[in-house]
Amino acid sequence: MNSATAELLRLARPMSFTFHRAFDMVRDPVQALEVLISLGVDRLLTSGQRATALEGLANLKQVGQLANGRMIVMPCGGLCAANMARSAGKPGLWELHFAAHKTEPSAMTYRNPQIAMGLTSKDYEYLKTVTDPTTVRTTVEAARNEYVN
């Protein structure tokens, strides 16, 4: 992890650098956190080594406390307006990552019933994934309410 991450950091600068969820697969998260901090990683995207941020909340709190402002720890995985109160506003966890998408029909008018690209269902070819502004708004409002309270 050290040399590859160091090279990616070098290439990415001066941009901010986020280390993705590969962290969730490490054997020793405390050691990995210290390595990432020593390399100069700005932000860590993690679900706390569990499938969702809520399942990994205890680990997320620990990582956030250990980072102690030396790196941003950004919880991710299954976060939404309905569960924001359980994950937002925890010490060391000041940024949150969530999905806010929906699927809607594409603008394609011609449908070739003989083929689907890749291993998807034929109907999937005619859908598109877009950002859902309502989901963004309600999730951000829920997070803000937790940080204010």
mmCIF file of N, CA, C and O in Angstrom, residues 65-136:
data_model
loop_
_atom_site.group_PDB
_atom_site.id
_atom_site.type_symbol
_atom_site.label_atom_id
_atom_site.label_comp_id
_atom_site.label_asym_id
_atom_site.label_seq_id
_atom_site.Cartn_x
_atom_site.Cartn_y
_atom_site.Cartn_z
ATOM 1 N N GLN A 65 -11.578 9.117 16.022
ATOM 2 C CA GLN A 65 -10.859 9.581 17.207
ATOM 3 C C GLN A 65 -9.355 9.410 17.045
ATOM 4 O O GLN A 65 -8.578 10.289 17.425
ATOM 5 N N LEU A 66 -8.928 8.298 16.471
ATOM 6 C CA LEU A 66 -7.497 8.072 16.254
ATOM 7 C C LEU A 66 -6.917 9.060 15.241
ATOM 8 O O LEU A 66 -5.784 9.518 15.397
ATOM 9 N N ALA A 67 -7.700 9.387 14.222
ATOM 10 C CA ALA A 67 -7.228 10.353 13.223
ATOM 11 C C ALA A 67 -7.045 11.721 13.883
ATOM 12 O O ALA A 67 -6.124 12.461 13.529
ATOM 13 N N ASN A 68 -7.906 12.052 14.810
ATOM 14 C CA ASN A 68 -7.762 13.248 15.649
ATOM 15 C C ASN A 68 -7.440 14.515 14.841
ATOM 16 O O ASN A 68 -6.533 15.266 15.184
ATOM 17 N N GLY A 69 -8.151 14.694 13.726
ATOM 18 C CA GLY A 69 -7.953 15.892 12.914
ATOM 19 C C GLY A 69 -6.774 15.826 11.956
ATOM 20 O O GLY A 69 -6.566 16.740 11.173
ATOM 21 N N ARG A 70 -5.993 14.751 12.003
ATOM 22 C CA ARG A 70 -4.852 14.624 11.101
ATOM 23 C C ARG A 70 -5.288 14.212 9.700
ATOM 24 O O ARG A 70 -4.542 14.350 8.740
ATOM 25 N N MET A 71 -6.483 13.686 9.590
ATOM 26 C CA MET A 71 -7.064 13.253 8.319
ATOM 27 C C MET A 71 -8.574 13.296 8.489
ATOM 28 O O MET A 71 -9.081 13.049 9.581
ATOM 29 N N ILE A 72 -9.278 13.611 7.430
ATOM 30 C CA ILE A 72 -10.741 13.553 7.451
ATOM 31 C C ILE A 72 -11.159 12.102 7.293
ATOM 32 O O ILE A 72 -10.705 11.410 6.383
ATOM 33 N N VAL A 73 -12.015 11.631 8.188
ATOM 34 C CA VAL A 73 -12.585 10.289 8.075
ATOM 35 C C VAL A 73 -14.028 10.468 7.611
ATOM 36 O O VAL A 73 -14.831 11.106 8.292
ATOM 37 N N MET A 74 -14.328 9.933 6.419
ATOM 38 C CA MET A 74 -15.635 10.131 5.806
ATOM 39 C C MET A 74 -16.412 8.818 5.763
ATOM 40 O O MET A 74 -16.127 7.943 4.947
ATOM 41 N N PRO A 75 -17.406 8.663 6.651
ATOM 42 C CA PRO A 75 -18.228 7.459 6.621
ATOM 43 C C PRO A 75 -19.015 7.343 5.322
ATOM 44 O O PRO A 75 -19.451 8.344 4.742
ATOM 45 N N CYS A 76 -19.193 6.108 4.876
ATOM 46 C CA CYS A 76 -19.957 5.837 3.658
ATOM 47 C C CYS A 76 -20.604 4.470 3.776
ATOM 48 O O CYS A 76 -20.220 3.661 4.607
ATOM 49 N N GLY A 77 -21.580 4.234 2.938
ATOM 50 C CA GLY A 77 -22.212 2.919 2.866
ATOM 51 C C GLY A 77 -23.583 2.909 3.513
ATOM 52 O O GLY A 77 -23.695 2.797 4.721
ATOM 53 N N GLY A 78 -24.601 3.076 2.710
ATOM 54 C CA GLY A 78 -25.970 2.966 3.195
ATOM 55 C C GLY A 78 -26.487 4.172 3.944
ATOM 56 O O GLY A 78 -27.540 4.096 4.581
ATOM 57 N N LEU A 79 -25.780 5.295 3.876
ATOM 58 C CA LEU A 79 -26.251 6.489 4.591
ATOM 59 C C LEU A 79 -27.386 7.153 3.813
ATOM 60 O O LEU A 79 -27.336 7.262 2.600
ATOM 61 N N CYS A 80 -28.403 7.599 4.548
ATOM 62 C CA CYS A 80 -29.554 8.274 3.946
ATOM 63 C C CYS A 80 -30.215 9.144 5.009
ATOM 64 O O CYS A 80 -29.823 9.116 6.180
ATOM 65 N N ALA A 81 -31.204 9.900 4.610
ATOM 66 C CA ALA A 81 -31.877 10.808 5.545
ATOM 67 C C ALA A 81 -32.443 10.057 6.751
ATOM 68 O O ALA A 81 -32.362 10.540 7.885
ATOM 69 N N ALA A 82 -32.976 8.877 6.533
ATOM 70 C CA ALA A 82 -33.624 8.126 7.610
ATOM 71 C C ALA A 82 -32.660 7.666 8.699
ATOM 72 O O ALA A 82 -33.054 7.516 9.855
ATOM 73 N N ASN A 83 -31.381 7.457 8.349
ATOM 74 C CA ASN A 83 -30.446 6.975 9.369
ATOM 75 C C ASN A 83 -29.345 7.982 9.702
ATOM 76 O O ASN A 83 -28.403 7.659 10.416
ATOM 77 N N MET A 84 -29.465 9.182 9.189
ATOM 78 C CA MET A 84 -28.423 10.190 9.380
ATOM 79 C C MET A 84 -28.206 10.511 10.859
ATOM 80 O O MET A 84 -27.084 10.758 11.292
ATOM 81 N N ALA A 85 -29.248 10.489 11.652
ATOM 82 C CA ALA A 85 -29.124 10.817 13.070
ATOM 83 C C ALA A 85 -28.178 9.859 13.795
ATOM 84 O O ALA A 85 -27.537 10.237 14.774
ATOM 85 N N ARG A 86 -28.066 8.647 13.314
ATOM 86 C CA ARG A 86 -27.196 7.671 13.972
ATOM 87 C C ARG A 86 -25.743 7.811 13.564
ATOM 88 O O ARG A 86 -24.863 7.268 14.225
ATOM 89 N N SER A 87 -25.462 8.528 12.471
ATOM 90 C CA SER A 87 -24.088 8.576 11.974
ATOM 91 C C SER A 87 -23.494 9.974 11.920
ATOM 92 O O SER A 87 -22.278 10.131 11.966
ATOM 93 N N ALA A 88 -24.307 11.005 11.817
ATOM 94 C CA ALA A 88 -23.788 12.372 11.697
ATOM 95 C C ALA A 88 -23.459 12.957 13.063
ATOM 96 O O ALA A 88 -24.021 12.567 14.078
ATOM 97 N N GLY A 89 -22.549 13.901 13.055
ATOM 98 C CA GLY A 89 -22.247 14.640 14.266
ATOM 99 C C GLY A 89 -21.396 13.913 15.284
ATOM 100 O O GLY A 89 -21.258 14.366 16.415
ATOM 101 N N LYS A 90 -20.818 12.788 14.912
ATOM 102 C CA LYS A 90 -19.948 12.051 15.831
ATOM 103 C C LYS A 90 -18.553 12.669 15.796
ATOM 104 O O LYS A 90 -18.094 13.105 14.743
ATOM 105 N N PRO A 91 -17.861 12.714 16.919
ATOM 106 C CA PRO A 91 -16.510 13.306 16.937
ATOM 107 C C PRO A 91 -15.594 12.671 15.896
ATOM 108 O O PRO A 91 -15.513 11.456 15.777
ATOM 109 N N GLY A 92 -14.941 13.513 15.119
ATOM 110 C CA GLY A 92 -14.000 13.046 14.107
ATOM 111 C C GLY A 92 -14.632 12.643 12.794
ATOM 112 O O GLY A 92 -13.942 12.310 11.841
ATOM 113 N N LEU A 93 -15.956 12.656 12.722
ATOM 114 C CA LEU A 93 -16.668 12.243 11.500
ATOM 115 C C LEU A 93 -17.478 13.432 10.992
ATOM 116 O O LEU A 93 -18.686 13.512 11.199
ATOM 117 N N TRP A 94 -16.809 14.359 10.326
ATOM 118 C CA TRP A 94 -17.445 15.620 9.957
ATOM 119 C C TRP A 94 -17.944 15.651 8.528
ATOM 120 O O TRP A 94 -18.707 16.537 8.168
ATOM 121 N N GLU A 95 -17.517 14.755 7.689
ATOM 122 C CA GLU A 95 -17.994 14.685 6.312
ATOM 123 C C GLU A 95 -18.629 13.320 6.101
ATOM 124 O O GLU A 95 -18.156 12.324 6.652
ATOM 125 N N LEU A 96 -19.681 13.280 5.317
ATOM 126 C CA LEU A 96 -20.404 12.041 5.064
ATOM 127 C C LEU A 96 -20.551 11.839 3.558
ATOM 128 O O LEU A 96 -20.685 12.799 2.810
ATOM 129 N N HIS A 97 -20.551 10.583 3.140
ATOM 130 C CA HIS A 97 -20.702 10.242 1.722
ATOM 131 C C HIS A 97 -21.977 9.419 1.585
ATOM 132 O O HIS A 97 -22.176 8.445 2.307
ATOM 133 N N PHE A 98 -22.851 9.842 0.669
ATOM 134 C CA PHE A 98 -24.088 9.090 0.457
ATOM 135 C C PHE A 98 -24.456 9.096 -1.020
ATOM 136 O O PHE A 98 -24.018 9.958 -1.773
ATOM 137 N N ALA A 99 -25.253 8.130 -1.406
ATOM 138 C CA ALA A 99 -25.750 8.053 -2.773
ATOM 139 C C ALA A 99 -27.130 8.697 -2.823
ATOM 140 O O ALA A 99 -27.920 8.564 -1.893
ATOM 141 N N ALA A 100 -27.390 9.398 -3.897
ATOM 142 C CA ALA A 100 -28.687 10.050 -4.068
ATOM 143 C C ALA A 100 -29.104 9.898 -5.522
ATOM 144 O O ALA A 100 -29.224 10.863 -6.256
ATOM 145 N N HIS A 101 -29.306 8.676 -5.918
ATOM 146 C CA HIS A 101 -29.630 8.461 -7.325
ATOM 147 C C HIS A 101 -30.972 7.764 -7.483
ATOM 148 O O HIS A 101 -31.491 7.161 -6.550
ATOM 149 N N LYS A 102 -31.481 7.905 -8.670
ATOM 150 C CA LYS A 102 -32.699 7.204 -9.052
ATOM 151 C C LYS A 102 -32.554 6.807 -10.521
ATOM 152 O O LYS A 102 -31.710 7.336 -11.242
ATOM 153 N N THR A 103 -33.353 5.859 -10.920
ATOM 154 C CA THR A 103 -33.330 5.386 -12.297
ATOM 155 C C THR A 103 -34.584 5.889 -12.997
ATOM 156 O O THR A 103 -35.676 5.862 -12.424
ATOM 157 N N GLU A 104 -34.380 6.370 -14.201
ATOM 158 C CA GLU A 104 -35.514 6.828 -15.000
ATOM 159 C C GLU A 104 -35.300 6.410 -16.446
ATOM 160 O O GLU A 104 -34.182 6.079 -16.849
ATOM 161 N N PRO A 105 -36.367 6.419 -17.234
ATOM 162 C CA PRO A 105 -36.231 6.018 -18.648
ATOM 163 C C PRO A 105 -35.279 6.950 -19.389
ATOM 164 O O PRO A 105 -35.256 8.155 -19.152
ATOM 165 N N SER A 106 -34.494 6.389 -20.283
ATOM 166 C CA SER A 106 -33.614 7.212 -21.112
ATOM 167 C C SER A 106 -34.429 7.863 -22.225
ATOM 168 O O SER A 106 -35.600 7.531 -22.439
ATOM 169 N N ALA A 107 -33.805 8.755 -22.953
ATOM 170 C CA ALA A 107 -34.482 9.446 -24.051
ATOM 171 C C ALA A 107 -34.444 8.639 -25.351
ATOM 172 O O ALA A 107 -34.978 9.084 -26.366
ATOM 173 N N MET A 108 -33.830 7.465 -25.309
ATOM 174 C CA MET A 108 -33.757 6.655 -26.531
ATOM 175 C C MET A 108 -35.158 6.284 -27.000
ATOM 176 O O MET A 108 -35.984 5.833 -26.205
ATOM 177 N N THR A 109 -35.414 6.471 -28.270
ATOM 178 C CA THR A 109 -36.739 6.136 -28.799
ATOM 179 C C THR A 109 -36.735 4.800 -29.529
ATOM 180 O O THR A 109 -37.744 4.106 -29.554
ATOM 181 N N TYR A 110 -35.600 4.429 -30.123
ATOM 182 C CA TYR A 110 -35.522 3.148 -30.815
ATOM 183 C C TYR A 110 -35.110 2.068 -29.819
ATOM 184 O O TYR A 110 -34.183 2.245 -29.032
ATOM 185 N N ARG A 111 -35.814 0.965 -29.831
ATOM 186 C CA ARG A 111 -35.500 -0.168 -28.967
ATOM 187 C C ARG A 111 -35.224 -1.384 -29.842
ATOM 188 O O ARG A 111 -36.108 -1.837 -30.564
ATOM 189 N N ASN A 112 -34.000 -1.904 -29.767
ATOM 190 C CA ASN A 112 -33.673 -3.111 -30.520
ATOM 191 C C ASN A 112 -33.972 -4.302 -29.622
ATOM 192 O O ASN A 112 -33.234 -4.585 -28.667
ATOM 193 N N PRO A 113 -35.015 -5.044 -29.885
ATOM 194 C CA PRO A 113 -35.403 -6.152 -29.005
ATOM 195 C C PRO A 113 -34.502 -7.380 -29.141
ATOM 196 O O PRO A 113 -34.652 -8.339 -28.398
ATOM 197 N N GLN A 114 -33.561 -7.349 -30.078
ATOM 198 C CA GLN A 114 -32.729 -8.512 -30.350
ATOM 199 C C GLN A 114 -31.459 -8.585 -29.513
ATOM 200 O O GLN A 114 -30.761 -9.601 -29.558
ATOM 201 N N ILE A 115 -31.145 -7.513 -28.754
ATOM 202 C CA ILE A 115 -29.850 -7.496 -28.092
ATOM 203 C C ILE A 115 -29.867 -6.658 -26.814
ATOM 204 O O ILE A 115 -30.637 -5.712 -26.693
ATOM 205 N N ALA A 116 -29.043 -7.088 -25.893
ATOM 206 C CA ALA A 116 -28.742 -6.287 -24.699
ATOM 207 C C ALA A 116 -27.221 -6.198 -24.628
ATOM 208 O O ALA A 116 -26.520 -7.183 -24.851
ATOM 209 N N MET A 117 -26.707 -5.031 -24.356
ATOM 210 C CA MET A 117 -25.258 -4.847 -24.277
ATOM 211 C C MET A 117 -24.763 -5.379 -22.928
ATOM 212 O O MET A 117 -25.281 -5.009 -21.889
ATOM 213 N N GLY A 118 -23.793 -6.234 -22.967
ATOM 214 C CA GLY A 118 -23.284 -6.816 -21.731
ATOM 215 C C GLY A 118 -24.226 -7.871 -21.195
ATOM 216 O O GLY A 118 -25.028 -8.457 -21.917
ATOM 217 N N LEU A 119 -24.148 -8.089 -19.903
ATOM 218 C CA LEU A 119 -24.944 -9.145 -19.275
ATOM 219 C C LEU A 119 -26.157 -8.584 -18.547
ATOM 220 O O LEU A 119 -26.629 -9.164 -17.581
ATOM 221 N N THR A 120 -26.669 -7.444 -18.986
ATOM 222 C CA THR A 120 -27.804 -6.816 -18.331
ATOM 223 C C THR A 120 -29.099 -7.278 -18.977
ATOM 224 O O THR A 120 -29.108 -7.846 -20.065
ATOM 225 N N SER A 121 -30.198 -7.005 -18.302
ATOM 226 C CA SER A 121 -31.492 -7.291 -18.916
ATOM 227 C C SER A 121 -31.698 -6.330 -20.079
ATOM 228 O O SER A 121 -31.119 -5.249 -20.117
ATOM 229 N N LYS A 122 -32.507 -6.711 -21.012
ATOM 230 C CA LYS A 122 -32.732 -5.870 -22.190
ATOM 231 C C LYS A 122 -33.357 -4.528 -21.817
ATOM 232 O O LYS A 122 -33.065 -3.517 -22.427
ATOM 233 N N ASP A 123 -34.206 -4.499 -20.814
ATOM 234 C CA ASP A 123 -34.833 -3.240 -20.398
ATOM 235 C C ASP A 123 -33.826 -2.272 -19.799
ATOM 236 O O ASP A 123 -33.998 -1.062 -19.887
ATOM 237 N N TYR A 124 -32.782 -2.768 -19.181
ATOM 238 C CA TYR A 124 -31.790 -1.913 -18.528
ATOM 239 C C TYR A 124 -31.086 -0.989 -19.526
ATOM 240 O O TYR A 124 -30.654 0.093 -19.166
ATOM 241 N N GLU A 125 -31.004 -1.413 -20.750
ATOM 242 C CA GLU A 125 -30.353 -0.613 -21.782
ATOM 243 C C GLU A 125 -31.037 0.732 -21.986
ATOM 244 O O GLU A 125 -30.454 1.658 -22.518
ATOM 245 N N TYR A 126 -32.285 0.837 -21.572
ATOM 246 C CA TYR A 126 -33.074 2.028 -21.863
ATOM 247 C C TYR A 126 -33.401 2.816 -20.595
ATOM 248 O O TYR A 126 -34.375 3.561 -20.544
ATOM 249 N N LEU A 127 -32.574 2.640 -19.586
ATOM 250 C CA LEU A 127 -32.698 3.394 -18.345
ATOM 251 C C LEU A 127 -31.437 4.212 -18.136
ATOM 252 O O LEU A 127 -30.378 3.886 -18.657
ATOM 253 N N LYS A 128 -31.554 5.259 -17.347
ATOM 254 C CA LYS A 128 -30.368 6.027 -16.975
ATOM 255 C C LYS A 128 -30.454 6.330 -15.482
ATOM 256 O O LYS A 128 -31.544 6.436 -14.910
ATOM 257 N N THR A 129 -29.303 6.445 -14.875
ATOM 258 C CA THR A 129 -29.218 6.777 -13.458
ATOM 259 C C THR A 129 -28.903 8.252 -13.341
ATOM 260 O O THR A 129 -27.969 8.743 -13.983
ATOM 261 N N VAL A 130 -29.695 8.951 -12.539
ATOM 262 C CA VAL A 130 -29.525 10.388 -12.358
ATOM 263 C C VAL A 130 -29.524 10.722 -10.868
ATOM 264 O O VAL A 130 -29.972 9.934 -10.039
ATOM 265 N N THR A 131 -29.009 11.892 -10.547
ATOM 266 C CA THR A 131 -29.046 12.375 -9.169
ATOM 267 C C THR A 131 -30.462 12.818 -8.837
ATOM 268 O O THR A 131 -31.110 13.514 -9.613
ATOM 269 N N ASP A 132 -30.933 12.413 -7.667
ATOM 270 C CA ASP A 132 -32.271 12.767 -7.203
ATOM 271 C C ASP A 132 -32.178 13.972 -6.267
ATOM 272 O O ASP A 132 -31.720 13.844 -5.130
ATOM 273 N N PRO A 133 -32.568 15.158 -6.725
ATOM 274 C CA PRO A 133 -32.427 16.366 -5.901
ATOM 275 C C PRO A 133 -33.183 16.288 -4.574
ATOM 276 O O PRO A 133 -32.730 16.826 -3.570
ATOM 277 N N THR A 134 -34.309 15.609 -4.550
ATOM 278 C CA THR A 134 -35.070 15.481 -3.308
ATOM 279 C C THR A 134 -34.293 14.669 -2.286
ATOM 280 O O THR A 134 -34.236 15.024 -1.106
ATOM 281 N N THR A 135 -33.670 13.596 -2.725
ATOM 282 C CA THR A 135 -32.860 12.778 -1.823
ATOM 283 C C THR A 135 -31.666 13.573 -1.311
ATOM 284 O O THR A 135 -31.332 13.510 -0.126
ATOM 285 N N VAL A 136 -31.030 14.336 -2.185
ATOM 286 C CA VAL A 136 -29.901 15.174 -1.756
ATOM 287 C C VAL A 136 -30.377 16.144 -0.687
ATOM 288 O O VAL A 136 -29.781 16.256 0.390
#
